[in-house]
């Protein structure tokens, strides 16, 4: 598995297994206790200066509006340590990374702000002993947490930084860790109170993240919803694709946008070949993290990389619906569906405990107490001067369903083949603009029409749920709910998705 490995043995075996199971070329970059498994022929990501101070990056980072300025990051880090200043002075803008630093014989780890390059640490006496991109590589002799095991069976993901194993935790996003001490510090400001205009946000959203003019190397999964077409409206892509049933769900809508791409592919999950070794490897990637990973996506990404080998940058609409339409305030009960139309019942008298209880209704009282403890103990969120609604959203984004589950597909699995870009979060200008909405505005889709009026009109055709981003929200919400309800009842086809196809997927042992 690609990633950063600290104090982990048998790295060659780990790399060879990855290459065999996923059929991707890779190489090992070594520096002291640290090894990176990265794509072959990748640009250098390490720096050792004349004093022996070291910086190693897995992934990509923009810092002070520059792409991977390793020397500047190292110098700023040293200055902060020298002057005993807070790590909040670091100038990380965005990225998908984990960084290792060795400064005057003291080791540090820096995680990206959103948990995109998720890594896990094994602790010994509350100090970091090992780090890897999956607990599978550092779990030898670790004990299983039975409560977490029960939660995984019910929700298919955990929360906070918990894993299945008592001795292993996810490294918190947006933190600096001092490896040989029980010490970590948040460096990232999630609650920027500086107001910016829609025009400024759209200009920021169209930034190229320091990759240069990369149309010929970029690929976009285009769906029948809003988030991916929003990205399509401000970035150019040579490659695009859509999967699912031919005549329902995403594909009938998404193929209307094929003219935006030089090369476009649409396909059914039933058309692909599924090797058992790929499914087995997905269990390694998500060992202790997810009981039933969406392993089929590894097959999809391998197919696409083979079809479009020039594509290196993978753009994804990760949680755009949360920022644009407040979907994490919703839950799936009958009452929850009713509230999607009459949204005032959600934001009036809102309490995090009530909404967490609704969203995690399957949990027992003991399991829910653990969830609530995780929520209340996160000072990095609780100490922010933002409403409870937004503290709840940040929790679900960073420590709940977002970074502990949704990130697994279009980020973790995609990153085994591509450099992954998540524009709604890796562009602080657009994130700040959308996150500064009130819960009422999010649930009333206040910014949806304004944003799509800035894009070509052809991108505002109806979604697979039957509504248009240019229609009033009070029309769109009941149309969407009615369409999905009729689809589930089999009365119409519109919202049927790839879920039905996955039931027919057969994983097979392949002969060499």
Coordinates of C-alpha atoms in Angstrom, one line a residue:
X1 CA 0.0 0.0 0.0
X2 CA 1.3 3.4 -0.9
X3 CA 2.1 5.7 2.1
X4 CA 4.6 6.5 4.8
X5 CA 6.0 3.7 7.0
X6 CA 7.9 4.6 10.2
X7 CA 9.8 1.9 12.1
X8 CA 8.1 -0.8 10.0
X9 CA 10.0 -3.9 9.0
X10 CA 9.7 -6.0 5.8
X11 CA 9.0 -2.9 3.7
X12 CA 10.2 -4.7 0.5
X13 CA 7.6 -7.5 1.1
X14 CA 4.9 -4.9 1.7
X15 CA 5.7 -3.1 -1.6
X16 CA 5.9 -6.4 -3.6
X17 CA 2.5 -7.5 -2.3
X18 CA 1.0 -4.2 -3.3
X19 CA 2.4 -4.4 -6.8
X20 CA 1.2 -8.0 -7.2
X21 CA -2.3 -7.5 -5.8
X22 CA -3.1 -4.1 -7.4
X23 CA -1.0 -4.5 -10.6
X24 CA 0.7 -1.1 -10.1
X25 CA 4.3 -0.3 -10.3
X26 CA 5.8 1.2 -7.2
X27 CA 9.1 1.9 -5.5
X28 CA 10.5 2.5 -2.1
X29 CA 12.1 5.8 -1.0
X30 CA 14.1 5.4 2.3
X31 CA 15.4 7.9 4.8
X32 CA 16.4 6.7 8.2
X33 CA 13.5 5.0 10.0
X34 CA 11.1 6.2 7.3
X35 CA 10.2 4.5 4.1
X36 CA 7.7 5.7 1.5
X37 CA 6.0 3.4 -1.0
X38 CA 5.2 5.7 -4.0
X39 CA 4.5 5.5 -7.7
X40 CA 7.5 4.6 -9.7
X41 CA 9.6 7.5 -11.1
X42 CA 7.9 9.9 -8.8
X43 CA 9.5 13.3 -8.2
X44 CA 11.8 13.5 -5.1
X45 CA 9.9 14.2 -1.8
X46 CA 12.8 14.4 0.7
X47 CA 15.3 17.0 1.9
X48 CA 18.3 16.6 4.1
X49 CA 20.3 19.7 4.8
X50 CA 23.9 20.2 5.8
X51 CA 22.9 20.0 9.5
X52 CA 21.3 16.6 9.1
X53 CA 17.8 18.0 9.6
X54 CA 15.4 16.0 7.4
X55 CA 12.0 16.5 5.9
X56 CA 10.1 13.7 4.0
X57 CA 6.7 14.1 2.4
X58 CA 4.3 11.5 1.3
X59 CA 1.6 13.0 -1.0
X60 CA 1.4 16.6 -2.1
X61 CA 1.2 19.9 -0.1
X62 CA 0.7 23.5 -0.9
X63 CA 2.4 25.8 1.6
X64 CA 2.3 29.6 1.5
X65 CA 0.8 29.3 -2.0
X66 CA 3.6 27.1 -3.3
X67 CA 3.7 23.4 -4.3
X68 CA 5.9 21.2 -2.1
X69 CA 8.4 24.0 -1.0
X70 CA 10.3 21.6 1.2
X71 CA 13.1 23.9 2.2
X72 CA 10.6 26.7 3.3
X73 CA 8.6 24.2 5.4
X74 CA 11.7 23.0 7.1
X75 CA 13.0 26.5 7.8
X76 CA 9.7 27.7 9.1
X77 CA 9.4 24.7 11.4
X78 CA 12.9 25.3 12.8
X79 CA 12.1 29.0 13.4
X80 CA 8.9 28.1 15.3
X81 CA 10.8 25.6 17.5
X82 CA 13.6 28.1 18.1
X83 CA 11.3 30.9 19.1
X84 CA 8.9 28.6 21.0
X85 CA 6.0 29.8 18.9
X86 CA 2.7 28.0 18.3
X87 CA 2.5 25.6 15.3
X88 CA -0.5 27.7 14.1
X89 CA 2.1 29.9 12.5
X90 CA 2.8 27.2 9.9
X91 CA 1.4 28.2 6.4
X92 CA -0.1 25.0 5.1
X93 CA -2.8 25.8 2.6
X94 CA -4.0 22.4 1.4
X95 CA -2.9 19.0 0.3
X96 CA -3.1 15.3 0.7
X97 CA 0.0 14.5 2.8
X98 CA 1.8 13.2 5.8
X99 CA 5.2 14.7 6.7
X100 CA 8.1 13.4 8.7
X101 CA 10.7 15.8 10.1
X102 CA 13.9 15.2 12.0
X103 CA 15.2 18.4 13.6
X104 CA 18.1 18.3 16.1
X105 CA 17.5 14.6 16.7
X106 CA 13.8 15.2 17.6
X107 CA 11.2 13.6 15.3
X108 CA 7.9 15.1 14.2
X109 CA 4.9 14.0 12.1
X110 CA 2.6 16.5 10.4
X111 CA -0.8 15.3 9.1
X112 CA -2.9 17.0 6.4
X113 CA -5.9 19.1 7.6
X114 CA -8.7 16.9 6.4
X115 CA -7.4 13.3 7.0
X116 CA -7.1 12.6 3.3
X117 CA -3.7 10.8 3.7
X118 CA -4.9 8.8 6.7
X119 CA -2.2 7.1 8.6
X120 CA -2.2 5.1 11.8
X121 CA 0.1 4.9 14.8
X122 CA 0.9 2.1 17.2
X123 CA 1.5 3.5 20.6
X124 CA 3.8 2.1 23.3
X125 CA 3.4 3.8 26.8
X126 CA 1.4 6.6 25.0
X127 CA 4.3 7.3 22.6
X128 CA 4.4 6.6 18.9
X129 CA 6.3 3.5 18.1
X130 CA 5.2 2.7 14.5
X131 CA 3.3 4.5 11.7
X132 CA 1.7 3.0 8.6
X133 CA -1.2 3.8 6.1
X134 CA -3.1 0.8 7.5
X135 CA -3.3 -0.9 10.9
X136 CA -2.6 -4.2 9.0
X137 CA 1.1 -3.4 8.9
X138 CA 1.6 -2.7 12.6
X139 CA -1.0 -4.8 14.3
X140 CA 1.1 -7.8 15.3
X141 CA 0.2 -8.7 18.9
X142 CA -2.4 -6.0 19.1
X143 CA -5.6 -6.6 21.1
X144 CA -9.1 -6.2 19.6
X145 CA -11.5 -3.7 21.2
X146 CA -14.8 -5.6 21.4
X147 CA -16.9 -2.4 21.6
X148 CA -15.2 -1.1 18.4
X149 CA -15.7 -4.5 16.8
X150 CA -19.5 -4.3 17.4
X151 CA -19.6 -0.7 16.1
X152 CA -17.8 -1.7 12.9
X153 CA -20.2 -4.5 12.3
X154 CA -23.1 -2.1 12.6
X155 CA -21.8 1.1 10.9
X156 CA -18.9 -0.2 8.8
X157 CA -16.7 2.6 10.2
X158 CA -15.6 4.0 13.5
X159 CA -15.3 7.6 14.8
X160 CA -12.8 9.8 16.5
X161 CA -9.4 8.3 15.9
X162 CA -10.4 4.8 17.0
X163 CA -9.5 1.6 15.2
X164 CA -10.4 -2.0 15.9
X165 CA -7.2 -2.4 17.9
X166 CA -6.6 -0.9 21.3
X167 CA -2.9 0.0 20.7
X168 CA -3.5 1.7 17.3
X169 CA -5.1 5.0 16.6
X170 CA -5.5 7.2 13.5
X171 CA -3.3 10.2 13.5
X172 CA -5.6 13.2 13.9
X173 CA -5.9 15.5 10.9
X174 CA -4.3 19.0 11.1
X175 CA -1.8 18.1 13.9
X176 CA 1.9 18.2 14.6
X177 CA 3.0 15.2 16.7
X178 CA 6.3 14.9 18.5
X179 CA 7.1 11.2 18.2
X180 CA 9.0 10.5 21.4
X181 CA 6.6 12.5 23.6
X182 CA 2.9 12.3 24.5
X183 CA 2.4 15.6 22.7
X184 CA 0.4 16.9 19.7
X185 CA -0.7 20.4 18.6
X186 CA -3.3 21.5 16.1
X187 CA -1.9 23.9 13.5
X188 CA -4.9 24.5 11.2
X189 CA -7.7 27.1 11.6
X190 CA -11.0 25.5 10.6
X191 CA -13.0 28.5 11.5
X192 CA -11.8 31.5 9.4
X193 CA -14.1 34.4 10.2
X194 CA -13.0 36.5 7.3
X195 CA -15.9 36.8 4.9
X196 CA -15.3 36.4 1.2
X197 CA -17.5 36.9 -1.7
X198 CA -18.9 34.4 -4.1
X199 CA -16.7 35.9 -6.8
X200 CA -13.6 35.4 -4.7
X201 CA -14.6 31.9 -3.7
X202 CA -15.1 30.9 -7.4
X203 CA -11.8 32.4 -8.3
X204 CA -10.2 30.4 -5.5
X205 CA -12.0 27.2 -6.6
X206 CA -10.6 27.4 -10.1
X207 CA -7.0 27.4 -8.8
X208 CA -4.8 24.6 -10.2
X209 CA -3.3 23.8 -6.7
X210 CA 0.3 24.3 -8.1
X211 CA 0.0 21.5 -10.6
X212 CA 0.2 23.8 -13.6
X213 CA -2.0 23.5 -16.7
X214 CA -2.9 19.9 -16.2
X215 CA -6.0 19.3 -18.3
X216 CA -4.2 16.5 -20.3
X217 CA -3.3 14.7 -17.1
X218 CA -6.6 15.1 -15.2
X219 CA -9.6 12.8 -14.8
X220 CA -13.0 13.4 -13.2
X221 CA -15.7 10.9 -12.1
X222 CA -18.8 12.6 -13.4
X223 CA -22.1 11.6 -11.7
X224 CA -25.8 12.6 -12.1
X225 CA -25.6 14.8 -9.1
X226 CA -24.3 18.3 -8.5
X227 CA -20.8 18.2 -6.9
X228 CA -18.9 16.7 -9.8
X229 CA -20.5 19.0 -12.4
X230 CA -19.6 22.0 -10.2
X231 CA -16.0 20.9 -10.5
X232 CA -16.4 20.4 -14.2
X233 CA -17.7 24.0 -14.5
X234 CA -14.4 25.5 -13.3
X235 CA -11.7 23.0 -14.3
X236 CA -10.8 21.4 -17.6
X237 CA -10.4 17.6 -18.0
X238 CA -9.3 15.4 -20.8
X239 CA -10.7 12.3 -19.1
X240 CA -14.1 11.6 -17.6
X241 CA -16.1 8.5 -16.7
X242 CA -19.3 7.3 -15.1
X243 CA -20.3 3.9 -13.8
X244 CA -23.6 2.2 -13.0
X245 CA -26.7 0.9 -14.8
X246 CA -26.9 2.1 -18.4
X247 CA -30.4 3.6 -18.4
X248 CA -31.0 4.7 -14.8
X249 CA -29.1 6.6 -12.0
X250 CA -26.0 8.6 -13.0
X251 CA -25.3 7.5 -16.5
X252 CA -28.3 9.0 -18.4
X253 CA -27.6 12.4 -16.8
X254 CA -23.8 12.3 -16.9
X255 CA -23.5 11.4 -20.6
X256 CA -25.0 14.9 -21.3
X257 CA -21.6 16.3 -20.2
X258 CA -19.4 14.1 -22.4
X259 CA -18.6 17.0 -24.7
X260 CA -16.6 18.6 -21.9
X261 CA -14.1 15.8 -22.1
X262 CA -11.6 14.7 -24.8
X263 CA -12.2 11.1 -23.7
X264 CA -15.2 9.8 -21.9
X265 CA -16.1 6.3 -20.7
X266 CA -19.2 4.9 -19.1
X267 CA -19.6 1.3 -18.0
X268 CA -21.5 -1.1 -15.8
X269 CA -19.9 -2.9 -12.8
X270 CA -21.1 -6.0 -14.5
X271 CA -18.7 -5.5 -17.4
X272 CA -15.6 -5.7 -15.2
X273 CA -13.5 -8.7 -14.1
X274 CA -13.0 -9.1 -10.3
X275 CA -9.9 -10.9 -9.0
X276 CA -10.2 -12.3 -5.5
X277 CA -6.7 -11.0 -4.7
X278 CA -7.9 -7.5 -5.2
X279 CA -10.7 -8.0 -2.7
X280 CA -8.3 -9.6 -0.3
X281 CA -6.0 -6.6 -0.6
X282 CA -8.8 -4.2 0.2
X283 CA -9.2 -6.0 3.5
X284 CA -5.5 -5.2 4.2
X285 CA -5.9 -1.6 3.3
X286 CA -9.0 -1.2 5.6
X287 CA -8.0 -3.7 8.3
X288 CA -9.5 -2.3 11.6
X289 CA -11.1 0.6 9.8
X290 CA -14.0 -0.8 7.7
X291 CA -15.5 -4.3 7.7
X292 CA -16.9 -4.2 4.2
X293 CA -14.8 -1.9 2.0
X294 CA -16.0 -0.9 -1.5
X295 CA -13.3 -3.1 -3.0
X296 CA -14.9 -2.9 -6.5
X297 CA -13.5 0.6 -6.7
X298 CA -9.9 -0.8 -6.9
X299 CA -11.0 -2.7 -10.0
X300 CA -12.6 0.5 -11.4
X301 CA -9.5 2.6 -10.8
X302 CA -7.2 -0.1 -12.3
X303 CA -9.4 -0.3 -15.4
X304 CA -9.3 3.5 -15.8
X305 CA -5.6 3.8 -15.3
X306 CA -5.1 1.1 -18.0
X307 CA -7.5 2.9 -20.4
X308 CA -6.1 6.4 -19.7
X309 CA -2.5 5.9 -18.6
X310 CA -1.7 9.6 -19.1
X311 CA -4.2 10.6 -16.4
X312 CA -2.4 11.4 -13.1
X313 CA -4.6 13.8 -11.3
X314 CA -7.9 12.5 -9.9
X315 CA -10.5 15.1 -8.9
X316 CA -13.4 14.1 -6.7
X317 CA -16.5 15.9 -5.3
X318 CA -15.9 14.7 -1.7
X319 CA -18.6 16.0 0.7
X320 CA -19.6 18.8 -1.6
X321 CA -23.2 17.9 -0.7
X322 CA -22.4 18.5 3.0
X323 CA -21.2 22.1 2.4
X324 CA -23.7 23.0 -0.3
X325 CA -26.9 21.3 1.0
X326 CA -26.1 20.3 4.7
X327 CA -26.7 16.6 4.1
X328 CA -25.0 15.6 7.3
X329 CA -27.8 17.1 9.3
X330 CA -30.1 14.5 7.8
X331 CA -30.8 10.9 8.8
X332 CA -32.6 8.0 7.1
X333 CA -35.6 7.4 9.3
X334 CA -39.2 8.2 8.2
X335 CA -39.0 11.3 10.4
X336 CA -35.6 12.2 8.8
X337 CA -37.0 12.0 5.3
X338 CA -39.9 14.2 6.3
X339 CA -37.4 16.8 7.7
X340 CA -35.7 17.0 4.4
X341 CA -38.7 18.9 3.2
X342 CA -39.5 20.9 6.3
X343 CA -35.9 21.7 7.3
X344 CA -36.7 24.2 10.0
X345 CA -37.4 21.3 12.3
X346 CA -33.7 20.4 12.0
X347 CA -31.9 23.7 12.8
X348 CA -34.4 24.9 15.4
X349 CA -33.6 23.5 18.8
X350 CA -30.6 21.7 17.4
X351 CA -28.4 19.7 19.7
X352 CA -25.4 17.6 18.6
X353 CA -26.4 14.8 20.9
X354 CA -29.9 14.5 19.4
X355 CA -28.6 14.5 15.8
X356 CA -25.8 12.1 16.6
X357 CA -28.4 9.8 18.2
X358 CA -30.5 9.9 15.0
X359 CA -27.6 9.3 12.7
X360 CA -26.1 6.5 14.8
X361 CA -29.4 4.9 15.8
X362 CA -28.0 1.4 15.5
X363 CA -25.6 1.8 18.4
X364 CA -26.3 0.4 21.8
X365 CA -26.3 2.8 24.8
X366 CA -22.7 1.9 25.6
X367 CA -21.6 2.4 22.1
X368 CA -23.3 5.7 21.8
X369 CA -21.7 6.8 25.1
X370 CA -18.4 6.2 23.4
X371 CA -19.4 8.2 20.4
X372 CA -20.6 11.1 22.6
X373 CA -17.4 11.0 24.6
X374 CA -15.3 11.2 21.4
X375 CA -17.4 14.2 20.3
X376 CA -17.2 16.1 23.6
X377 CA -13.5 15.4 24.2
X378 CA -12.3 17.0 20.9
X379 CA -11.0 20.3 22.1
X380 CA -9.8 21.1 18.6
X381 CA -13.5 21.4 17.7
X382 CA -15.2 22.3 21.0
X383 CA -13.0 25.3 21.6
X384 CA -13.8 26.9 18.3
X385 CA -16.0 30.0 18.3
X386 CA -18.6 28.6 16.0
X387 CA -22.2 27.4 16.5
X388 CA -23.0 23.9 17.7
X389 CA -24.3 23.0 14.3
X390 CA -20.9 23.7 12.7
X391 CA -19.0 21.9 15.5
X392 CA -21.2 18.9 14.7
X393 CA -20.4 19.2 10.9
X394 CA -16.7 19.4 11.6
X395 CA -16.9 16.3 13.7
X396 CA -18.7 14.3 11.0
X397 CA -16.2 15.6 8.4
X398 CA -13.0 15.1 10.3
X399 CA -13.8 12.4 12.9
X400 CA -17.1 10.8 11.7
X401 CA -18.6 9.5 8.5
X402 CA -16.5 11.8 6.2
X403 CA -12.9 11.1 7.0
X404 CA -13.6 7.7 8.6
X405 CA -15.6 6.2 5.8
X406 CA -16.4 8.3 2.7
X407 CA -12.7 9.1 2.3
X408 CA -12.0 5.4 1.7
X409 CA -13.2 5.3 -1.9
X410 CA -12.4 8.5 -3.9
X411 CA -9.3 9.3 -1.8
X412 CA -7.6 6.3 -0.2
X413 CA -8.3 3.7 -2.9
X414 CA -8.0 6.3 -5.7
X415 CA -4.6 7.4 -4.3
X416 CA -3.2 3.9 -5.0
X417 CA -3.4 4.9 -8.7
X418 CA -3.5 8.7 -8.8
X419 CA -2.6 12.0 -7.2
X420 CA -6.0 12.9 -5.6
X421 CA -7.5 16.4 -5.4
X422 CA -10.6 17.2 -3.3
X423 CA -11.5 20.8 -4.4
X424 CA -14.3 21.5 -1.9
X425 CA -11.8 21.0 1.0
X426 CA -8.4 21.5 -0.5
X427 CA -9.3 25.0 -1.5
X428 CA -9.7 27.0 1.7
X429 CA -11.4 29.9 -0.2
X430 CA -14.4 27.8 -1.3
X431 CA -14.5 25.9 2.0
X432 CA -14.6 29.1 4.1
X433 CA -17.3 30.6 1.8
X434 CA -19.6 27.6 2.1
X435 CA -18.8 26.7 5.8
X436 CA -19.7 30.3 6.9
X437 CA -23.3 29.7 5.9
X438 CA -25.7 29.1 8.8
X439 CA -27.3 25.7 9.2
X440 CA -30.5 27.3 7.9
X441 CA -28.8 28.5 4.7
X442 CA -27.2 25.1 4.1
X443 CA -30.4 23.2 4.6
X444 CA -32.3 25.7 2.4
X445 CA -29.7 25.2 -0.3
X446 CA -29.0 29.0 -0.2
X447 CA -25.8 28.9 -2.2
X448 CA -26.7 26.3 -4.8
X449 CA -28.5 28.5 -7.2
X450 CA -26.0 31.4 -6.8
X451 CA -23.1 29.1 -7.5
X452 CA -24.6 27.4 -10.6
X453 CA -25.6 30.7 -12.1
X454 CA -21.8 31.3 -12.4
X455 CA -21.4 28.2 -14.5
X456 CA -22.4 27.3 -18.1
X457 CA -26.2 26.7 -18.3
X458 CA -25.7 23.3 -19.8
X459 CA -24.5 22.1 -16.3
X460 CA -27.8 23.0 -14.7
X461 CA -29.9 20.2 -16.3
X462 CA -31.9 18.0 -14.0
X463 CA -30.0 15.6 -11.7
X464 CA -30.8 11.9 -11.5
X465 CA -33.1 12.9 -8.6
X466 CA -35.2 15.0 -10.9
X467 CA -34.4 18.6 -9.7
X468 CA -32.3 21.4 -11.2
X469 CA -29.9 23.6 -9.3
X470 CA -31.5 26.7 -10.7
X471 CA -35.0 25.8 -9.4
X472 CA -36.0 27.2 -6.0
X473 CA -35.0 25.0 -3.1
X474 CA -38.5 24.7 -1.7
X475 CA -39.3 22.9 -5.0
X476 CA -36.2 20.9 -5.3
X477 CA -36.3 19.2 -1.9
X478 CA -39.8 17.6 -2.3
X479 CA -39.0 16.7 -5.9
X480 CA -35.8 14.9 -4.8
X481 CA -37.5 13.1 -2.0
X482 CA -40.4 12.1 -4.2
X483 CA -38.2 10.9 -7.0
X484 CA -36.1 8.7 -4.7
X485 CA -39.2 7.3 -3.0
X486 CA -40.9 6.4 -6.2
X487 CA -37.6 4.8 -7.4
X488 CA -37.3 2.7 -4.3
X489 CA -40.8 1.5 -4.9
X490 CA -39.9 0.5 -8.5
X491 CA -42.5 3.0 -10.0
X492 CA -39.8 5.0 -11.8
X493 CA -36.2 4.3 -12.8
X494 CA -34.6 7.7 -12.2
X495 CA -32.7 7.2 -9.0
X496 CA -31.7 3.6 -9.2
X497 CA -27.9 3.4 -8.8
X498 CA -25.0 1.0 -9.0
X499 CA -25.9 -0.7 -5.7
X500 CA -28.1 -3.2 -7.4
X501 CA -25.2 -4.1 -9.7
X502 CA -22.9 -4.8 -6.9
X503 CA -25.1 -7.7 -5.7
X504 CA -24.2 -9.5 -8.9
X505 CA -20.4 -9.0 -8.7
X506 CA -18.5 -12.3 -8.5
X507 CA -14.9 -12.3 -7.2
X508 CA -12.9 -15.1 -8.8
X509 CA -9.5 -16.7 -8.3
X510 CA -7.5 -16.1 -11.5
X511 CA -4.9 -18.5 -12.9
X512 CA -1.5 -17.0 -13.7

